Tab-separated table of C-alpha atoms in Angstrom:
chain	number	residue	atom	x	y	z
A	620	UNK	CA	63.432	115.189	172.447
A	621	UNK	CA	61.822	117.498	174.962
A	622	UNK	CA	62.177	116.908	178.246
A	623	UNK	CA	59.041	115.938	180.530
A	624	UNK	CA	59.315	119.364	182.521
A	625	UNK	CA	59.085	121.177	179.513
A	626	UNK	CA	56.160	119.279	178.366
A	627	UNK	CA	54.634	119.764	181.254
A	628	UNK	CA	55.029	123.248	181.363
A	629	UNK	CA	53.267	123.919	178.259
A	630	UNK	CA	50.164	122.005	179.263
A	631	UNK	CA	47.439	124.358	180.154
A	632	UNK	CA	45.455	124.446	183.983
A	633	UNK	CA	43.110	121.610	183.801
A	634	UNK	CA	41.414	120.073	187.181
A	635	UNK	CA	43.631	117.750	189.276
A	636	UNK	CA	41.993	114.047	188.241
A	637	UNK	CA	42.417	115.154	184.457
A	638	UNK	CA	45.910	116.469	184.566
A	639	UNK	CA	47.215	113.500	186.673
A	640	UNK	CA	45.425	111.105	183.703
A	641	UNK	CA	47.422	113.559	181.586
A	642	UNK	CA	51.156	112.650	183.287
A	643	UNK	CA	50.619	108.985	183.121
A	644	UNK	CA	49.417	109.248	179.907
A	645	UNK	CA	52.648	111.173	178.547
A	646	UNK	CA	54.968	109.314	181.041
A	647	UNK	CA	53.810	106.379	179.349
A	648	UNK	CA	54.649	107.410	175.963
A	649	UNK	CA	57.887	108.993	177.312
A	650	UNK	CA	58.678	105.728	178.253
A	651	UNK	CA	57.779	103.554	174.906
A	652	UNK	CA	60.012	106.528	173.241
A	653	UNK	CA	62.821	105.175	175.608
A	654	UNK	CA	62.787	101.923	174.626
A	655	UNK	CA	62.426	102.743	170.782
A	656	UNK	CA	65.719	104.819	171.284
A	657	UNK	CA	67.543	101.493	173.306
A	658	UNK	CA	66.193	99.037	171.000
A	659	UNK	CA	67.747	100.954	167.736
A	660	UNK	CA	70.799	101.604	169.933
A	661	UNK	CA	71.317	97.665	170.226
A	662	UNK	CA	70.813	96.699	166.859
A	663	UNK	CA	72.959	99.853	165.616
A	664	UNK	CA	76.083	98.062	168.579
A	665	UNK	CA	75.262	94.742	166.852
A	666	UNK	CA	75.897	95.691	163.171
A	667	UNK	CA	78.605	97.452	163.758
A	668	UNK	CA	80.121	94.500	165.823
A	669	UNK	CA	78.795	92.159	163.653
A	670	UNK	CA	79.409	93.047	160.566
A	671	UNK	CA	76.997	93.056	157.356
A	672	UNK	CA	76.713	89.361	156.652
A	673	UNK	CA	74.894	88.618	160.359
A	674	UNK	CA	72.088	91.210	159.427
A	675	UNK	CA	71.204	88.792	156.475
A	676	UNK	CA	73.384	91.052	154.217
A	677	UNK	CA	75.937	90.083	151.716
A	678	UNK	CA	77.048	86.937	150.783
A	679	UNK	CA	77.288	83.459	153.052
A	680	UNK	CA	78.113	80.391	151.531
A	681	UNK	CA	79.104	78.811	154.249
A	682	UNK	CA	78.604	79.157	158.075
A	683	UNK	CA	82.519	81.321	158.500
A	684	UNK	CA	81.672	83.344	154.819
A	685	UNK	CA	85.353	82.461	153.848
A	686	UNK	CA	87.364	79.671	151.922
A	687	UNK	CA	88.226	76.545	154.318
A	688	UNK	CA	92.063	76.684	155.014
A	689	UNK	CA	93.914	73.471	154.042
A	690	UNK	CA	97.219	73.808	155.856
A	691	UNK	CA	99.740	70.671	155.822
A	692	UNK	CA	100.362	68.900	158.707
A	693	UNK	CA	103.424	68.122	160.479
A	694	UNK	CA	104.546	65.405	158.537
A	695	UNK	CA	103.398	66.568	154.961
A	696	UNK	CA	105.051	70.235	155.908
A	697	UNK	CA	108.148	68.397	155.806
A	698	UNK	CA	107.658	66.148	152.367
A	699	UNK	CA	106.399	69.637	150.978
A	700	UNK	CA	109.952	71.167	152.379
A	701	UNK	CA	111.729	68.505	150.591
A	702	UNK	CA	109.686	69.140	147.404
A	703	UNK	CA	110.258	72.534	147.351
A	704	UNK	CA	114.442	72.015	147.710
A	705	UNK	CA	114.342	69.078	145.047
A	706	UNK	CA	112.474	71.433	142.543
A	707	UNK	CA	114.831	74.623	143.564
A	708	UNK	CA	118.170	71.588	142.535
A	709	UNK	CA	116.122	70.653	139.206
A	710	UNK	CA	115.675	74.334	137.721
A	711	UNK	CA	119.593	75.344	138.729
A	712	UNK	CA	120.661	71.895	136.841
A	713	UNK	CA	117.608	73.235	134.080
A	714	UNK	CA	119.266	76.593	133.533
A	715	UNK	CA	122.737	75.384	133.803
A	716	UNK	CA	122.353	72.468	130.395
A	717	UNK	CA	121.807	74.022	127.302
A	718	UNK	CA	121.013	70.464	125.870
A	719	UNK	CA	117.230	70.186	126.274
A	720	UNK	CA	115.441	72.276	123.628
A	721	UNK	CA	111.311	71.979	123.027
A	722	UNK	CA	109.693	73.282	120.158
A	723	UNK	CA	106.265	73.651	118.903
A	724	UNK	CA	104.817	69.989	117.141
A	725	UNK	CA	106.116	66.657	117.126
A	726	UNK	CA	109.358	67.219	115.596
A	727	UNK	CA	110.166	70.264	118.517
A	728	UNK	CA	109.680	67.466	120.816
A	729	UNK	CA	106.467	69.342	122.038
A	730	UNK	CA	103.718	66.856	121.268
A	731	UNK	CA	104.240	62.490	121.247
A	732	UNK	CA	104.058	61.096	117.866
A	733	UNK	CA	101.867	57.864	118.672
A	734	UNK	CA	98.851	59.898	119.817
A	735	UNK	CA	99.919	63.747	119.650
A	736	UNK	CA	99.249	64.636	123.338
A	737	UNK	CA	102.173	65.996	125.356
A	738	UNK	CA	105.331	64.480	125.519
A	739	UNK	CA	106.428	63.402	128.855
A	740	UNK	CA	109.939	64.624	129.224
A	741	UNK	CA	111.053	61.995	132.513
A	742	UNK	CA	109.409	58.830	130.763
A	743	UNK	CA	111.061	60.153	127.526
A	744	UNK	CA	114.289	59.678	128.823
A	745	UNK	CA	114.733	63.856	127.249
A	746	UNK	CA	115.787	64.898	130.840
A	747	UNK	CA	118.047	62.311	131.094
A	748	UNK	CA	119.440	62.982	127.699
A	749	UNK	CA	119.929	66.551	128.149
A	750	UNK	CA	121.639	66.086	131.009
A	751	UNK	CA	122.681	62.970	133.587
A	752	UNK	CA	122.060	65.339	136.527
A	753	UNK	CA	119.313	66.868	134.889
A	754	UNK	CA	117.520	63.140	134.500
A	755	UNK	CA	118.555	62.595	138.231
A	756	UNK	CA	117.382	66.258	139.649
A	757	UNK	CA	113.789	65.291	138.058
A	758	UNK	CA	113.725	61.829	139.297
A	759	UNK	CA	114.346	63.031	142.453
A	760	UNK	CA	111.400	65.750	142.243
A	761	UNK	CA	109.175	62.937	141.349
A	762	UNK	CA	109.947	60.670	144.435
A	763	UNK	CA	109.049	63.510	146.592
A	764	UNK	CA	106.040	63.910	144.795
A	765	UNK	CA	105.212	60.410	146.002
A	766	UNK	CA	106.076	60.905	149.167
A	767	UNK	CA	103.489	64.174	149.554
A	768	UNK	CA	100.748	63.216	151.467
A	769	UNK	CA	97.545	64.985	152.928
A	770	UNK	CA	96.480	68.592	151.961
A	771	UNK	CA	93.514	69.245	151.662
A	772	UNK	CA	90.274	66.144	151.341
A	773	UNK	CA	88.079	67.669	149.747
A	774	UNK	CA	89.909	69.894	146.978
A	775	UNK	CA	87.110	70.197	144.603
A	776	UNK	CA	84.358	71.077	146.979
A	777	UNK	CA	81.745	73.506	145.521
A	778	UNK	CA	83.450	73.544	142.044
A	779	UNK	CA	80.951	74.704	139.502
A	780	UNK	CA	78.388	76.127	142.311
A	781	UNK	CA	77.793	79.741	143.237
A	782	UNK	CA	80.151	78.482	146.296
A	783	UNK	CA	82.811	77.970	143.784
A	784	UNK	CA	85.176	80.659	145.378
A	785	UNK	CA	85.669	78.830	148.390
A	786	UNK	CA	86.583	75.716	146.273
A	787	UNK	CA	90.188	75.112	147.557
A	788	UNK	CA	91.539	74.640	143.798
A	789	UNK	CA	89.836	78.369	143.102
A	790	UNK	CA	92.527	80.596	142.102
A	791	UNK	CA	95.613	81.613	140.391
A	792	UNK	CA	98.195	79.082	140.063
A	793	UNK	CA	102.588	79.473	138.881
A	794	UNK	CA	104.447	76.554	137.491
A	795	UNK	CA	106.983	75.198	139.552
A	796	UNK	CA	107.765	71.912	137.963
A	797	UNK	CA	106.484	70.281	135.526
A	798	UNK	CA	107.604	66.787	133.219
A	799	UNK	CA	104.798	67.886	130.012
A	800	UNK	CA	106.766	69.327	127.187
A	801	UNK	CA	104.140	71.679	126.082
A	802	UNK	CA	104.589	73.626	129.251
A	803	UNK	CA	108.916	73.587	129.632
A	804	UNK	CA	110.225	76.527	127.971
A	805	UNK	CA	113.816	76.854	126.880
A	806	UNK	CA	116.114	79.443	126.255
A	807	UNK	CA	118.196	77.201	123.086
A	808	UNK	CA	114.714	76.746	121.281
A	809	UNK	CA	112.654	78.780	119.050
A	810	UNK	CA	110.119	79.222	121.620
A	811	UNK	CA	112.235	80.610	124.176
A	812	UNK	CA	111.554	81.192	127.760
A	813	UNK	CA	107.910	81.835	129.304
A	814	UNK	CA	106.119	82.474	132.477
A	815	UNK	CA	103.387	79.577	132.900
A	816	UNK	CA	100.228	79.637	135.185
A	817	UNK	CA	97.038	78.391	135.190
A	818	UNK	CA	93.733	80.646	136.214
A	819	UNK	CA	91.036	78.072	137.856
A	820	UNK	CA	87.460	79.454	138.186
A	821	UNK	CA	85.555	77.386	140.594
A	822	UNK	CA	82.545	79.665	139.685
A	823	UNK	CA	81.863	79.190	135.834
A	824	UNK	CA	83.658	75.402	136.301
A	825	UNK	CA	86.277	76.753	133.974
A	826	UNK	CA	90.446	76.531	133.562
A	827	UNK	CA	92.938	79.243	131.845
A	828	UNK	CA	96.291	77.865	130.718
A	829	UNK	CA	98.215	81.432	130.931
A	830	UNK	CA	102.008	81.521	128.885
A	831	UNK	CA	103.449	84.785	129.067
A	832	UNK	CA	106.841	84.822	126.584
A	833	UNK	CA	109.795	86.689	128.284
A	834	UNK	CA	111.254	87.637	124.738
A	835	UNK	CA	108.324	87.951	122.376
A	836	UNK	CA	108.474	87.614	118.599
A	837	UNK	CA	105.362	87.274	117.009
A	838	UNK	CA	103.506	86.280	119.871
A	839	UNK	CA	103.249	87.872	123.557
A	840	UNK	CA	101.225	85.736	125.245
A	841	UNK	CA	98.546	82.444	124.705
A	842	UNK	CA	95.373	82.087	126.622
A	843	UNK	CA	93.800	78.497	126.157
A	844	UNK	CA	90.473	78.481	127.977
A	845	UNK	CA	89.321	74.909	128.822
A	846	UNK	CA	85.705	74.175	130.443
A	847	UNK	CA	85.782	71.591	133.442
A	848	UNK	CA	83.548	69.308	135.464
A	849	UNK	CA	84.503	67.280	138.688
A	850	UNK	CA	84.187	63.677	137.729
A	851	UNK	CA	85.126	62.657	141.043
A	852	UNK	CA	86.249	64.431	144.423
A	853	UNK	CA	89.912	64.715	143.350
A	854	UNK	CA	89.006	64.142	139.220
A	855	UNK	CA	88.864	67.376	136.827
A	856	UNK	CA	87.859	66.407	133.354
A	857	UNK	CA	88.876	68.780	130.779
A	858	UNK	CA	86.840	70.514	127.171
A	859	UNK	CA	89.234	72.929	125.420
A	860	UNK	CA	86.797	75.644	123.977
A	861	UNK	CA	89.507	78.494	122.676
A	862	UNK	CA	92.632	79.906	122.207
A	863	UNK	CA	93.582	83.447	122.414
A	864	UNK	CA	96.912	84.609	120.443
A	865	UNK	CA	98.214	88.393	121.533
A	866	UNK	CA	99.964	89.672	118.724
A	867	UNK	CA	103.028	91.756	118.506
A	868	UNK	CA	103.831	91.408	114.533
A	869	UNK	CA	100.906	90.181	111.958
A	870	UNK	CA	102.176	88.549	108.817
A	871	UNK	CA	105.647	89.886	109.528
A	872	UNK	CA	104.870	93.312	109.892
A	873	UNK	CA	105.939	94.678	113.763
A	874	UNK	CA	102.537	95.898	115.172
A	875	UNK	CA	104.621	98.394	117.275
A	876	UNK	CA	103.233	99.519	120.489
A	877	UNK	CA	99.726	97.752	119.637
A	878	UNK	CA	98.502	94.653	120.002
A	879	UNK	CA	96.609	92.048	117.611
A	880	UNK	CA	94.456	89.715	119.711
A	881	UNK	CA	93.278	86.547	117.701
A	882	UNK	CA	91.006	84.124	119.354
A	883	UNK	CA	90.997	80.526	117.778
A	884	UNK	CA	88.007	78.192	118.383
A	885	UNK	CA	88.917	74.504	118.890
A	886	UNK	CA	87.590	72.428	116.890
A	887	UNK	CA	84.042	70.587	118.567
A	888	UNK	CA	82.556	67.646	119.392
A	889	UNK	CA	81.410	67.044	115.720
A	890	UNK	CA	84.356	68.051	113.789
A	891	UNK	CA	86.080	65.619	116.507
A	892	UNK	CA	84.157	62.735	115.482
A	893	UNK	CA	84.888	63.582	112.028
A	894	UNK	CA	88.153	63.499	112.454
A	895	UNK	CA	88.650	60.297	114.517
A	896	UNK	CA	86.507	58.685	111.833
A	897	UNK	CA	88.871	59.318	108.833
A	898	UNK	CA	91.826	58.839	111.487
A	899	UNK	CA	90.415	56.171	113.371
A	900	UNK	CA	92.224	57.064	116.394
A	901	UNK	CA	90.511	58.303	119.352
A	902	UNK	CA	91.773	61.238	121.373
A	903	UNK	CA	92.201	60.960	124.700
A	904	UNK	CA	89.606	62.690	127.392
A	905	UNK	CA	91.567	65.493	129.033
A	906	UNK	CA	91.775	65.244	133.098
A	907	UNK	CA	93.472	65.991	135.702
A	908	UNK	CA	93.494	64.512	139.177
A	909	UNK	CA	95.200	66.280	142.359
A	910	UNK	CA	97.888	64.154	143.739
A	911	UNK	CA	98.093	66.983	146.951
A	912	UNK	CA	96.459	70.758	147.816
A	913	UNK	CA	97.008	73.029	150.214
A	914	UNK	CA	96.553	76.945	151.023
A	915	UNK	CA	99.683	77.413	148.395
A	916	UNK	CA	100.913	74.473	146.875
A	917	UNK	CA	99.439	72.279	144.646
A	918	UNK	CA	100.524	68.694	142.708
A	919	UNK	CA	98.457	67.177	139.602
A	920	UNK	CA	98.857	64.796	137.219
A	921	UNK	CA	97.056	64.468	133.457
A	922	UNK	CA	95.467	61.525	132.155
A	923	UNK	CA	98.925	61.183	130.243
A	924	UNK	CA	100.959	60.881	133.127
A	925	UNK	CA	102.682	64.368	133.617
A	926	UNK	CA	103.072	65.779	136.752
A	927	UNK	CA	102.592	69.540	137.555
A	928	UNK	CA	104.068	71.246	140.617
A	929	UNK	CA	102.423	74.620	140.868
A	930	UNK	CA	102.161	77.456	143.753
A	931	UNK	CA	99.257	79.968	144.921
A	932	UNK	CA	100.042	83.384	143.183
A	933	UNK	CA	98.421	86.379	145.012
A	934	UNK	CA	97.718	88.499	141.744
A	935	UNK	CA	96.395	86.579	138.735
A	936	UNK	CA	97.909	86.929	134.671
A	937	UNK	CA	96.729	89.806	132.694
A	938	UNK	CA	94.912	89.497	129.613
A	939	UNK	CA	92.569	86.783	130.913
């Protein structure tokens, strides 16, 4: 801006009354030109200070624009530190027996023959027949699971909402523990080992159970994608919609480098109905309900009575 002398200088010789008019008259706008100037200048301080969301810009769920942190408290820290050692006892007594082997179906063990849902490996009695410290490490893991208390109250808030990423159960989640037989991998079985996790979506209200094998055959990896609605504030109920089968050999033939990716719908509601009709047995309602949450663990059990242990994992499974 030019300065006021300058100004002045330009204006031509005009009588005394006018050119006094004049300087007000320019001082005044000089002046509304200063305040113009500070007013940006303060706004321009409080953005950058700020930060986008206060200027109405981004995102804000909630009043802090972040997920609520649900540490433990003193008491649960510790139950959670006993947890976490009782789990670490079960997996060296797990690798050491070479007894316990789960395959696919009810004859691998995988699946109960009354009404084909998971087998539960503790109220089996397999754990204990593998192995008598085997039996005893998991019994042990599954007193301290009664023992966890507190975590988080509300771990399903804003599930299924545009909030849904603050949900405290929003996230990508590794196995740790866990007494279902279609999620304990072996080395003595056909199966073999596998990485397990589970990808929850608080957004679309939808759950990922991730395997990854660590010595693929035919398969590399299964995605099952489930859909999932908060029945109450610690209930998950459960819709299986698909299955996704990466492929490293296709009717025997090795694939080589590429990859076959099949994806299997599961069979719905109708076909369902059909088929508890003709077998007259009624499949059970898949749920979950979270015994204890936190910022990175977290402890569920199904509607047929297996536990999961599972922990926060920063970086989620490919192929999702």
């Amino acid at each position: 801006f030019l300065s006021l002398s300058h100004q002045l200088s330009m204006v031509p010789a005009m009588p005394p009354k006018r050119m006094a008019a004049s300087f007000r008259s320019r001082r005044s706008v000089h002046r509304a030109l200063a305040m113009v100037i500070l007013m940006f200048g303060a706004l321009a301080a409080t953005l950058s200070f700020a930060g986008p969301e206060s200027a109405g810009f981004g995102r804000s769920p909630s009043r802090s624009g972040k997920k609520e942190r649900c540490e433990p408290s003193v008491r649960s820290f510790a139950a959670k530190a006993e947890l976490l050692e009782a789990i670490h006892t079960f997996q060296e007594e797990l690798n050491r027996t070479s007894n316990l082997s789960i395959d696919f179906g009810v004859k691998g063990g995988e699946l109960d023959e009354k009404d084909r849902a998971p087998s539960n490996l503790a109220a089996s009695g397999a754990f204990a027949r593998a192995s008598v410290r085997l039996g005893q490490a998991a019994d042990e893991v599954l007193q301290k699971v009664e023992r966890l208390k507190g975590g988080c109250p509300e771990p399903l808030k804003g599930f299924g909402t545009p909030q849904g990423a603050e949900c405290p159960l929003h996230g990508s989640w590794r196995l740790r523990f866990t007494t279902a037989a279609d999620a304990t991998f072996t080395r003595n079985s056909t199966r073999g080992t596998a990485k397990v996790s589970n990808v929850v979506d608080a957004v679309s209200g939808s759950v990922t159970n991730c395997i990854d094998f660590d010595h693929p055959d035919a398969a590399e990896c299964l995605r099952v994608r489930l859909s999932a609605e908060t029945e109450s504030k610690t209930r998950l109920g459960l819709a299986f919609r698909y299955v996704k089968v990466r492929l490293t050999k296709f009717f025997g033939f090795s694939l080589g480098q590429r990859r076959l990716t099949l994806t299997l719908p599961v069979p719905g509601p109708f076909l369902t109905r059909i088929i508890t009709f003709f077998t007259r047995k009624t499949p059970p309602k898949p749920f979950f309900e979270i015994i204890y949450l936190d910022d990175d663990l977290r402890v569920h059990k199904t509607g047929q009575g297996n536990v999961f242990v599972q922990e926060k994992m920063s970086v989620p499974p490919p192929y999702l």
